[in-house]
mmCIF file of C-alpha atoms and ligand atoms in Angstrom:
data_model
loop_
_atom_site.group_PDB
_atom_site.id
_atom_site.type_symbol
_atom_site.label_atom_id
_atom_site.label_comp_id
_atom_site.label_asym_id
_atom_site.label_seq_id
_atom_site.Cartn_x
_atom_site.Cartn_y
_atom_site.Cartn_z
ATOM 1 C CA UNK A 63 6.051 154.140 92.815
ATOM 2 C CA UNK A 64 3.113 154.483 95.095
ATOM 3 C CA UNK A 65 1.597 151.850 97.393
ATOM 4 C CA UNK A 66 -1.457 151.545 95.140
ATOM 5 C CA UNK A 67 0.595 150.730 92.088
ATOM 6 C CA UNK A 68 2.291 147.688 93.375
ATOM 7 C CA UNK A 69 -0.319 145.895 95.408
ATOM 8 C CA UNK A 70 -3.640 144.414 95.082
ATOM 9 C CA UNK A 71 -6.734 145.854 96.729
ATOM 10 C CA UNK A 72 -7.550 143.725 99.486
ATOM 11 C CA UNK A 73 -6.215 145.467 102.521
ATOM 12 C CA UNK A 74 -7.278 144.595 105.957
ATOM 13 C CA UNK A 75 -7.538 148.035 107.432
ATOM 14 C CA UNK A 76 -7.725 146.695 111.056
ATOM 15 C CA UNK A 77 -4.275 145.018 110.585
ATOM 16 C CA UNK A 78 -2.708 148.231 109.313
ATOM 17 C CA UNK A 79 -2.151 150.669 112.362
ATOM 18 C CA UNK A 80 -1.120 154.128 111.024
ATOM 19 C CA UNK A 81 -1.234 152.919 107.366
ATOM 20 C CA UNK A 82 -5.031 152.936 106.843
ATOM 21 C CA UNK A 83 -4.782 155.234 103.847
ATOM 22 C CA UNK A 84 -2.450 152.816 101.928
ATOM 23 C CA UNK A 85 -4.629 150.307 100.103
ATOM 24 C CA UNK A 86 -3.170 146.963 99.329
ATOM 25 C CA UNK A 87 -1.061 146.272 102.299
ATOM 26 C CA UNK A 88 -2.018 142.959 103.648
ATOM 27 C CA UNK A 89 -0.612 143.581 107.168
ATOM 28 C CA UNK A 90 2.145 145.233 109.085
ATOM 29 C CA UNK A 91 4.291 143.144 111.305
ATOM 30 C CA UNK A 92 6.564 143.944 114.322
ATOM 31 C CA UNK A 93 8.471 141.148 116.113
ATOM 32 C CA UNK A 94 10.968 141.054 118.954
ATOM 33 C CA UNK A 95 13.492 139.438 116.635
ATOM 34 C CA UNK A 96 13.469 142.568 114.680
ATOM 35 C CA UNK A 97 13.162 145.178 117.305
ATOM 36 C CA UNK A 98 12.497 148.699 115.915
ATOM 37 C CA UNK A 99 11.483 147.464 112.606
ATOM 38 C CA UNK A 100 8.033 147.129 110.918
ATOM 39 C CA UNK A 101 7.413 144.962 107.815
ATOM 40 C CA UNK A 102 4.608 145.980 105.670
ATOM 41 C CA UNK A 103 3.593 142.731 103.829
ATOM 42 C CA UNK A 104 2.058 143.604 100.372
ATOM 43 C CA UNK A 105 0.916 141.441 97.426
ATOM 44 C CA UNK A 106 2.645 142.797 94.451
ATOM 45 C CA UNK A 107 0.961 143.115 91.016
ATOM 46 C CA UNK A 108 4.369 142.942 89.239
ATOM 47 C CA UNK A 109 7.835 141.507 90.029
ATOM 48 C CA UNK A 110 9.849 142.755 86.993
ATOM 49 C CA UNK A 111 10.644 146.365 86.714
ATOM 50 C CA UNK A 112 11.631 147.606 83.271
ATOM 51 C CA UNK A 113 14.756 149.660 83.043
ATOM 52 C CA UNK A 114 13.879 152.967 81.095
ATOM 53 C CA UNK A 115 14.878 152.953 77.538
ATOM 54 C CA UNK A 116 18.169 154.739 76.714
ATOM 55 C CA UNK A 117 19.614 153.619 80.125
ATOM 56 C CA UNK A 118 23.400 152.616 80.064
ATOM 57 C CA UNK A 119 22.663 149.728 82.347
ATOM 58 C CA UNK A 120 23.688 146.394 80.779
ATOM 59 C CA UNK A 121 20.468 144.903 82.171
ATOM 60 C CA UNK A 122 16.883 145.578 81.037
ATOM 61 C CA UNK A 123 14.889 144.406 84.023
ATOM 62 C CA UNK A 124 15.321 144.586 87.818
ATOM 63 C CA UNK A 125 13.540 142.846 90.726
ATOM 64 C CA UNK A 126 13.276 144.580 94.044
ATOM 65 C CA UNK A 127 11.581 142.097 96.672
ATOM 66 C CA UNK A 128 11.893 144.733 99.544
ATOM 67 C CA UNK A 129 11.571 148.490 99.565
ATOM 68 C CA UNK A 130 13.615 150.246 102.349
ATOM 69 C CA UNK A 131 16.615 148.583 103.622
ATOM 70 C CA UNK A 132 17.629 147.670 107.194
ATOM 71 C CA UNK A 133 21.333 147.897 106.312
ATOM 72 C CA UNK A 134 20.826 151.496 106.821
ATOM 73 C CA UNK A 135 23.847 152.868 104.807
ATOM 74 C CA UNK A 136 23.974 156.742 105.387
ATOM 75 C CA UNK A 137 24.975 157.299 101.776
ATOM 76 C CA UNK A 138 22.237 155.024 100.192
ATOM 77 C CA UNK A 139 21.127 156.226 96.737
ATOM 78 C CA UNK A 140 17.663 154.744 97.259
ATOM 79 C CA UNK A 141 16.548 156.793 100.315
ATOM 80 C CA UNK A 142 14.606 159.276 98.058
ATOM 81 C CA UNK A 143 12.372 156.364 96.791
ATOM 82 C CA UNK A 144 10.845 155.925 100.127
ATOM 83 C CA UNK A 145 9.270 159.287 99.869
ATOM 84 C CA UNK A 146 7.118 157.939 97.114
ATOM 85 C CA UNK A 147 5.366 155.718 99.734
ATOM 86 C CA UNK A 148 4.738 158.655 101.912
ATOM 87 C CA UNK A 149 7.551 157.518 104.335
ATOM 88 C CA UNK A 150 10.762 159.587 104.875
ATOM 89 C CA UNK A 151 14.189 158.677 103.379
ATOM 90 C CA UNK A 152 15.846 158.790 106.739
ATOM 91 C CA UNK A 153 14.833 156.455 109.583
ATOM 92 C CA UNK A 154 11.757 155.174 107.940
ATOM 93 C CA UNK A 155 13.892 153.953 105.015
ATOM 94 C CA UNK A 156 15.958 151.985 107.608
ATOM 95 C CA UNK A 157 12.981 150.555 109.540
ATOM 96 C CA UNK A 158 9.792 150.561 107.518
ATOM 97 C CA UNK A 159 10.366 147.656 105.124
ATOM 98 C CA UNK A 160 7.913 146.893 102.471
ATOM 99 C CA UNK A 161 7.821 143.144 101.706
ATOM 100 C CA UNK A 162 6.531 141.717 98.335
ATOM 101 C CA UNK A 163 5.534 138.352 99.839
ATOM 102 C CA UNK A 164 4.162 136.924 96.504
ATOM 103 C CA UNK A 165 7.166 138.008 94.566
ATOM 104 C CA UNK A 166 8.219 134.664 93.278
ATOM 105 C CA UNK A 167 4.792 133.574 92.224
ATOM 106 C CA UNK A 168 4.192 136.842 90.341
ATOM 107 C CA UNK A 169 7.560 136.497 88.575
ATOM 108 C CA UNK A 170 6.831 132.957 87.612
ATOM 109 C CA UNK A 171 3.636 134.199 85.879
ATOM 110 C CA UNK A 172 5.497 136.908 84.081
ATOM 111 C CA UNK A 173 8.302 134.655 82.949
ATOM 112 C CA UNK A 174 5.733 132.259 81.363
ATOM 113 C CA UNK A 175 4.594 134.959 78.930
ATOM 114 C CA UNK A 176 5.357 134.213 75.327
ATOM 115 C CA UNK A 177 6.807 137.813 74.965
ATOM 116 C CA UNK A 178 9.518 137.186 77.533
ATOM 117 C CA UNK A 179 12.865 137.716 75.812
ATOM 118 C CA UNK A 180 15.010 136.145 78.614
ATOM 119 C CA UNK A 181 16.992 139.395 78.982
ATOM 120 C CA UNK A 182 19.263 139.706 82.003
ATOM 121 C CA UNK A 183 17.648 140.593 85.346
ATOM 122 C CA UNK A 184 19.310 142.558 88.000
ATOM 123 C CA UNK A 185 18.751 141.937 91.718
ATOM 124 C CA UNK A 186 20.111 144.509 94.392
ATOM 125 C CA UNK A 187 20.117 147.609 92.184
ATOM 126 C CA UNK A 188 17.636 149.535 94.380
ATOM 127 C CA UNK A 189 17.512 147.871 97.812
ATOM 128 C CA UNK A 190 19.320 144.856 99.241
ATOM 129 C CA UNK A 191 17.785 141.511 98.575
ATOM 130 C CA UNK A 192 19.746 139.847 101.380
ATOM 131 C CA UNK A 193 18.973 142.603 103.997
ATOM 132 C CA UNK A 194 17.641 141.370 107.350
ATOM 133 C CA UNK A 195 14.188 140.731 106.496
ATOM 134 C CA UNK A 196 15.255 138.040 104.006
ATOM 135 C CA UNK A 197 16.130 135.961 106.898
ATOM 136 C CA UNK A 198 12.415 135.948 107.850
ATOM 137 C CA UNK A 199 10.704 135.871 104.575
ATOM 138 C CA UNK A 200 12.924 133.763 102.260
ATOM 139 C CA UNK A 201 11.930 135.297 99.167
ATOM 140 C CA UNK A 202 15.330 134.906 97.194
ATOM 141 C CA UNK A 203 15.261 130.939 97.010
ATOM 142 C CA UNK A 204 11.935 131.145 95.096
ATOM 143 C CA UNK A 205 13.158 134.050 92.859
ATOM 144 C CA UNK A 206 16.382 132.207 92.126
ATOM 145 C CA UNK A 207 14.586 128.853 91.231
ATOM 146 C CA UNK A 208 11.982 130.762 89.147
ATOM 147 C CA UNK A 209 14.618 132.691 87.170
ATOM 148 C CA UNK A 210 16.862 129.517 86.599
ATOM 149 C CA UNK A 211 13.881 127.333 85.656
ATOM 150 C CA UNK A 212 12.770 129.880 83.043
ATOM 151 C CA UNK A 213 16.408 130.183 81.559
ATOM 152 C CA UNK A 214 16.690 133.866 82.616
ATOM 153 C CA UNK A 215 20.420 134.995 83.359
ATOM 154 C CA UNK A 216 20.650 137.188 86.389
ATOM 155 C CA UNK A 217 22.995 139.140 88.715
ATOM 156 C CA UNK A 218 22.933 139.865 92.466
ATOM 157 C CA UNK A 219 24.463 142.738 94.247
ATOM 158 C CA UNK A 220 24.502 142.664 97.923
ATOM 159 C CA UNK A 221 26.073 143.556 101.356
ATOM 160 C CA UNK A 222 24.214 140.601 102.990
ATOM 161 C CA UNK A 223 26.078 137.673 104.249
ATOM 162 C CA UNK A 224 22.766 135.793 104.096
ATOM 163 C CA UNK A 225 23.488 134.972 100.547
ATOM 164 C CA UNK A 226 25.590 132.098 101.922
ATOM 165 C CA UNK A 227 22.432 130.382 102.906
ATOM 166 C CA UNK A 228 21.855 130.219 99.115
ATOM 167 C CA UNK A 229 25.046 129.218 97.795
ATOM 168 C CA UNK A 230 24.064 125.505 97.088
ATOM 169 C CA UNK A 231 20.984 126.770 95.263
ATOM 170 C CA UNK A 232 23.020 129.271 93.223
ATOM 171 C CA UNK A 233 25.519 126.552 92.142
ATOM 172 C CA UNK A 234 22.641 124.466 90.998
ATOM 173 C CA UNK A 235 21.012 127.470 89.011
ATOM 174 C CA UNK A 236 24.345 128.299 87.407
ATOM 175 C CA UNK A 237 24.018 124.966 85.533
ATOM 176 C CA UNK A 238 21.254 126.487 83.704
ATOM 177 C CA UNK A 239 21.896 130.126 83.430
ATOM 178 C CA UNK A 240 24.693 132.700 83.864
ATOM 179 C CA UNK A 241 24.825 134.294 87.122
ATOM 180 C CA UNK A 242 26.893 137.326 88.181
ATOM 181 C CA UNK A 243 27.562 138.209 91.936
ATOM 182 C CA UNK A 244 28.953 141.273 93.362
ATOM 183 C CA UNK A 245 29.535 141.928 97.142
ATOM 184 C CA UNK A 246 29.614 145.589 98.189
ATOM 185 C CA UNK A 247 32.410 146.373 100.561
ATOM 186 C CA UNK A 248 33.481 149.966 101.002
ATOM 187 C CA UNK A 249 34.654 150.496 104.493
ATOM 188 C CA UNK A 250 37.766 148.834 105.953
ATOM 189 C CA UNK A 251 37.846 150.664 109.300
ATOM 190 C CA UNK A 252 35.512 148.956 111.683
ATOM 191 C CA UNK A 253 34.468 152.027 113.465
ATOM 192 C CA UNK A 254 33.741 153.889 110.272
ATOM 193 C CA UNK A 255 31.819 150.792 109.089
ATOM 194 C CA UNK A 256 29.691 150.645 112.075
ATOM 195 C CA UNK A 257 28.951 154.373 112.049
ATOM 196 C CA UNK A 258 28.139 154.762 108.305
ATOM 197 C CA UNK A 259 26.563 151.379 107.582
ATOM 198 C CA UNK A 260 25.088 150.525 110.963
ATOM 199 C CA UNK A 261 22.833 147.773 109.739
ATOM 200 C CA UNK A 262 25.291 145.836 107.630
ATOM 201 C CA UNK A 263 27.297 142.715 108.490
ATOM 202 C CA UNK A 264 30.970 143.508 109.349
ATOM 203 C CA UNK A 265 33.546 144.026 106.634
ATOM 204 C CA UNK A 266 35.319 140.670 107.680
ATOM 205 C CA UNK A 267 31.961 138.753 107.417
ATOM 206 C CA UNK A 268 31.504 140.089 103.921
ATOM 207 C CA UNK A 269 35.127 139.321 102.971
ATOM 208 C CA UNK A 270 34.466 135.793 104.190
ATOM 209 C CA UNK A 271 31.360 135.540 101.991
ATOM 210 C CA UNK A 272 33.310 136.656 99.011
ATOM 211 C CA UNK A 273 35.631 133.730 99.718
ATOM 212 C CA UNK A 274 32.895 131.342 100.163
ATOM 213 C CA UNK A 275 31.188 132.304 96.788
ATOM 214 C CA UNK A 276 34.694 132.171 94.966
ATOM 215 C CA UNK A 277 35.340 128.733 96.584
ATOM 216 C CA UNK A 278 31.978 127.706 95.118
ATOM 217 C CA UNK A 279 33.189 128.687 91.608
ATOM 218 C CA UNK A 280 31.743 132.148 91.212
ATOM 219 C CA UNK A 281 33.871 134.935 89.683
ATOM 220 C CA UNK A 282 32.902 137.517 92.332
ATOM 221 C CA UNK A 283 33.284 141.263 91.882
ATOM 222 C CA UNK A 284 33.705 143.650 95.023
ATOM 223 C CA UNK A 285 32.259 147.138 94.787
ATOM 224 C CA UNK A 286 34.746 149.370 96.601
ATOM 225 C CA UNK A 287 32.420 152.333 96.694
ATOM 226 C CA UNK A 288 31.628 154.803 97.730
ATOM 227 C CA UNK A 289 35.074 155.963 98.348
ATOM 228 C CA UNK A 290 34.690 158.888 100.717
ATOM 229 C CA UNK A 291 36.719 162.138 100.163
ATOM 230 C CA UNK A 292 39.277 162.572 103.012
ATOM 231 C CA UNK A 293 37.992 159.520 104.906
ATOM 232 C CA UNK A 294 38.787 156.457 102.703
ATOM 233 C CA UNK A 295 40.679 157.740 99.735
ATOM 234 C CA UNK A 296 44.198 157.774 101.068
ATOM 235 C CA UNK A 297 46.919 155.491 99.426
ATOM 236 C CA UNK A 298 47.098 153.658 102.815
ATOM 237 C CA UNK A 299 43.346 153.130 103.115
ATOM 238 C CA UNK A 300 42.882 152.114 99.531
ATOM 239 C CA UNK A 301 45.956 149.748 99.583
ATOM 240 C CA UNK A 302 44.688 148.238 102.866
ATOM 241 C CA UNK A 303 41.295 147.638 101.334
ATOM 242 C CA UNK A 304 42.719 145.961 98.303
ATOM 243 C CA UNK A 305 44.983 143.802 100.190
ATOM 244 C CA UNK A 306 42.026 142.357 102.101
ATOM 245 C CA UNK A 307 39.909 142.093 98.965
ATOM 246 C CA UNK A 308 42.839 140.279 97.184
ATOM 247 C CA UNK A 309 43.026 137.622 99.791
ATOM 248 C CA UNK A 310 39.410 136.604 99.321
ATOM 249 C CA UNK A 311 39.728 135.227 95.750
ATOM 250 C CA UNK A 312 37.538 138.125 94.253
ATOM 251 C CA UNK A 313 37.968 138.547 90.551
ATOM 252 C CA UNK A 314 37.467 142.211 90.049
ATOM 253 C CA UNK A 315 36.982 145.448 91.895
ATOM 254 C CA UNK A 316 34.629 148.254 90.829
ATOM 255 C CA UNK A 317 35.379 151.643 92.373
ATOM 256 C CA UNK A 318 33.798 154.998 92.435
ATOM 257 C CA UNK A 319 33.663 158.133 94.496
ATOM 258 C CA UNK A 320 30.719 159.217 96.858
ATOM 259 C CA UNK A 321 27.508 160.117 94.894
ATOM 260 C CA UNK A 322 25.023 162.313 96.837
ATOM 261 C CA UNK A 323 21.786 162.742 94.959
ATOM 262 C CA UNK A 324 18.752 164.509 96.276
ATOM 263 C CA UNK A 325 17.107 162.654 98.937
ATOM 264 C CA UNK A 326 20.206 161.354 100.524
ATOM 265 C CA UNK A 327 22.400 164.420 100.711
ATOM 266 C CA UNK A 328 20.977 166.033 103.720
ATOM 267 C CA UNK A 329 20.800 162.744 105.647
ATOM 268 C CA UNK A 330 24.510 162.263 104.904
ATOM 269 C CA UNK A 331 25.550 165.867 105.796
ATOM 270 C CA UNK A 332 23.698 165.333 109.111
ATOM 271 C CA UNK A 333 25.857 162.332 109.679
ATOM 272 C CA UNK A 334 28.981 164.204 108.662
ATOM 273 C CA UNK A 335 28.157 167.027 110.940
ATOM 274 C CA UNK A 336 27.886 164.698 113.955
ATOM 275 C CA UNK A 337 30.789 162.439 113.122
ATOM 276 C CA UNK A 338 33.213 164.615 111.160
ATOM 277 C CA UNK A 339 32.264 168.231 111.635
ATOM 278 C CA UNK A 340 35.812 169.214 110.513
ATOM 279 C CA UNK A 341 34.957 167.919 106.968
ATOM 280 C CA UNK A 342 31.732 169.807 106.346
ATOM 281 C CA UNK A 343 33.173 172.827 104.431
ATOM 282 C CA UNK A 344 35.215 170.529 102.338
ATOM 283 C CA UNK A 345 32.225 168.389 101.452
ATOM 284 C CA UNK A 346 30.209 171.487 100.658
ATOM 285 C CA UNK A 347 32.911 172.381 98.232
ATOM 286 C CA UNK A 348 32.895 169.064 96.540
ATOM 287 C CA UNK A 349 29.176 168.659 96.422
ATOM 288 C CA UNK A 350 27.817 172.261 96.102
ATOM 289 C CA UNK A 351 24.036 172.886 95.858
ATOM 290 C CA UNK A 352 22.323 170.138 93.881
ATOM 291 C CA UNK A 353 25.625 168.485 92.620
ATOM 292 C CA UNK A 354 25.516 164.690 93.114
ATOM 293 C CA UNK A 355 28.901 163.822 91.789
ATOM 294 C CA UNK A 356 32.326 164.928 93.131
ATOM 295 C CA UNK A 357 34.000 167.190 90.536
ATOM 296 C CA UNK A 358 35.651 165.729 87.594
ATOM 297 C CA UNK A 359 39.160 166.619 88.698
ATOM 298 C CA UNK A 360 38.654 164.685 91.906
ATOM 299 C CA UNK A 361 37.277 161.740 90.132
ATOM 300 C CA UNK A 362 40.288 161.715 87.657
ATOM 301 C CA UNK A 363 42.638 162.152 90.568
ATOM 302 C CA UNK A 364 41.021 159.174 92.379
ATOM 303 C CA UNK A 365 41.248 157.009 89.203
ATOM 304 C CA UNK A 366 44.882 157.786 88.867
ATOM 305 C CA UNK A 367 45.358 156.611 92.460
ATOM 306 C CA UNK A 368 43.092 153.600 92.602
ATOM 307 C CA UNK A 369 43.517 151.819 89.379
ATOM 308 C CA UNK A 370 47.380 151.112 89.595
ATOM 309 C CA UNK A 371 46.719 149.862 93.093
ATOM 310 C CA UNK A 372 43.979 147.542 92.109
ATOM 311 C CA UNK A 373 46.247 146.078 89.280
ATOM 312 C CA UNK A 374 49.104 145.861 91.719
ATOM 313 C CA UNK A 375 46.997 143.504 93.807
ATOM 314 C CA UNK A 376 46.252 141.260 90.870
ATOM 315 C CA UNK A 377 42.739 142.387 90.429
ATOM 316 C CA UNK A 378 40.703 143.621 87.456
ATOM 317 C CA UNK A 379 39.786 147.332 87.756
ATOM 318 C CA UNK A 380 36.337 148.859 86.534
ATOM 319 C CA UNK A 381 35.047 152.224 87.264
ATOM 320 C CA UNK A 382 31.434 152.725 88.147
ATOM 321 C CA UNK A 383 31.058 154.985 85.121
ATOM 322 C CA UNK A 384 32.424 152.437 82.576
ATOM 323 C CA UNK A 385 30.322 150.440 80.194
ATOM 324 C CA UNK A 386 31.282 146.927 80.548
ATOM 325 C CA UNK A 387 31.974 144.656 77.642
ATOM 326 C CA UNK A 388 30.194 141.295 77.499
ATOM 327 C CA UNK A 389 32.384 138.682 78.970
ATOM 328 C CA UNK A 390 32.306 135.118 80.034
ATOM 329 C CA UNK A 391 31.270 134.519 83.750
ATOM 330 C CA UNK A 392 33.093 132.019 85.779
ATOM 331 C CA UNK A 393 30.723 129.421 86.759
ATOM 332 C CA UNK A 394 31.086 126.348 88.941
ATOM 333 C CA UNK A 395 33.158 123.688 86.982
ATOM 334 C CA UNK A 396 30.101 121.621 86.411
ATOM 335 C CA UNK A 397 28.218 124.413 84.713
ATOM 336 C CA UNK A 398 28.183 124.997 80.955
ATOM 337 C CA UNK A 399 29.786 128.108 79.537
ATOM 338 C CA UNK A 400 27.667 131.077 79.229
ATOM 339 C CA UNK A 401 28.157 134.867 78.172
ATOM 340 C CA UNK A 402 26.533 137.794 79.969
ATOM 341 C CA UNK A 403 27.280 141.266 80.902
ATOM 342 C CA UNK A 404 27.828 142.136 84.527
ATOM 343 C CA UNK A 405 25.933 144.926 86.132
ATOM 344 C CA UNK A 406 27.000 148.461 86.136
ATOM 345 C CA UNK A 407 26.340 149.749 89.771
ATOM 346 C CA UNK A 408 23.555 151.840 90.401
ATOM 347 C CA UNK A 409 23.353 152.174 94.143
ATOM 348 C CA UNK A 410 26.395 151.175 96.064
HETATM 349 S S1 SF4 B 225 23.314 151.146 100.038
HETATM 350 FE FE1 SF4 B 225 22.537 149.041 99.638
HETATM 351 S S2 SF4 B 225 22.777 147.895 101.488
HETATM 352 FE FE2 SF4 B 225 22.974 150.104 102.002
HETATM 353 S S3 SF4 B 225 20.934 150.743 102.720
HETATM 354 FE FE3 SF4 B 225 21.090 151.148 100.459
HETATM 355 S S4 SF4 B 225 20.253 149.295 99.602
HETATM 356 FE FE4 SF4 B 225 20.706 148.785 101.658
#
């Protein structure tokens, strides 16, 4: 996606230092509250993105109110997408955030169309809707209200504890539509978490958020992924993670090994060289050349290790590659029953 494709053409060039060639940006903002970051406010032409036909994803549409993500996970799949904006997939992805300030209004128009089929919409499959910018722009309440009022089921995948702000709104929305919520928590060693996910809330803060959502009546899934070869895949590490997840009231765990597609691999390997140079040759062997997935034998070995541990902790186990059957979502007790399919992860 290019800047021109997602914005209207009323740019104020004087307000766009360094971005004069990108039509459609309303203004670029820096503020002491978000030091080191620039928000590029745009007026989006569309809010809903169609998932390509033939995709194995159990949702047909996505919404991404932001492009780029201050959570800054070194392994983030979406880094390569920033290059479509003529920005880089490294530091620019973490600090140059595109904000679709009118996303809720555009969404409302799209959902009013007679052709809208009320298919499930996924939030958080490309960049995190509860990243730091959401504290400033507050786009999610409008999106949640708009989806619920139109009778459109939706899912949210996030690492952001800011979702707690919206729990009352989500509880209210769940009276009208099925809502599926997943929290991504992959690192249970605090030093590793700060190093590889430097912009995210702490692991404990995210676990506390799962508890708050479960207490509000949601059946919350935890993404235990990516699992990092030689760093987080030992029995002791996985067992420790699952014990902490189990204490939150989470319903199920979705696990998967590290995926390193083009656009993120070199960024990740720079981090590995800096933090764990002893693992470089092992990772080159696991992810040679353009290979994005760990070899099948490793993934099978990981499944044999992780699945029994998940069950031992009383949780339901899913692999990121599995297609999910439709199932009933747990909703606040006051909400009516509904059926929907939870999202297959695309990003975390
Ligand atoms: S993995 Fe998710 S939370 Fe982390 S940087 Fe990417 S979009 Fe943000």
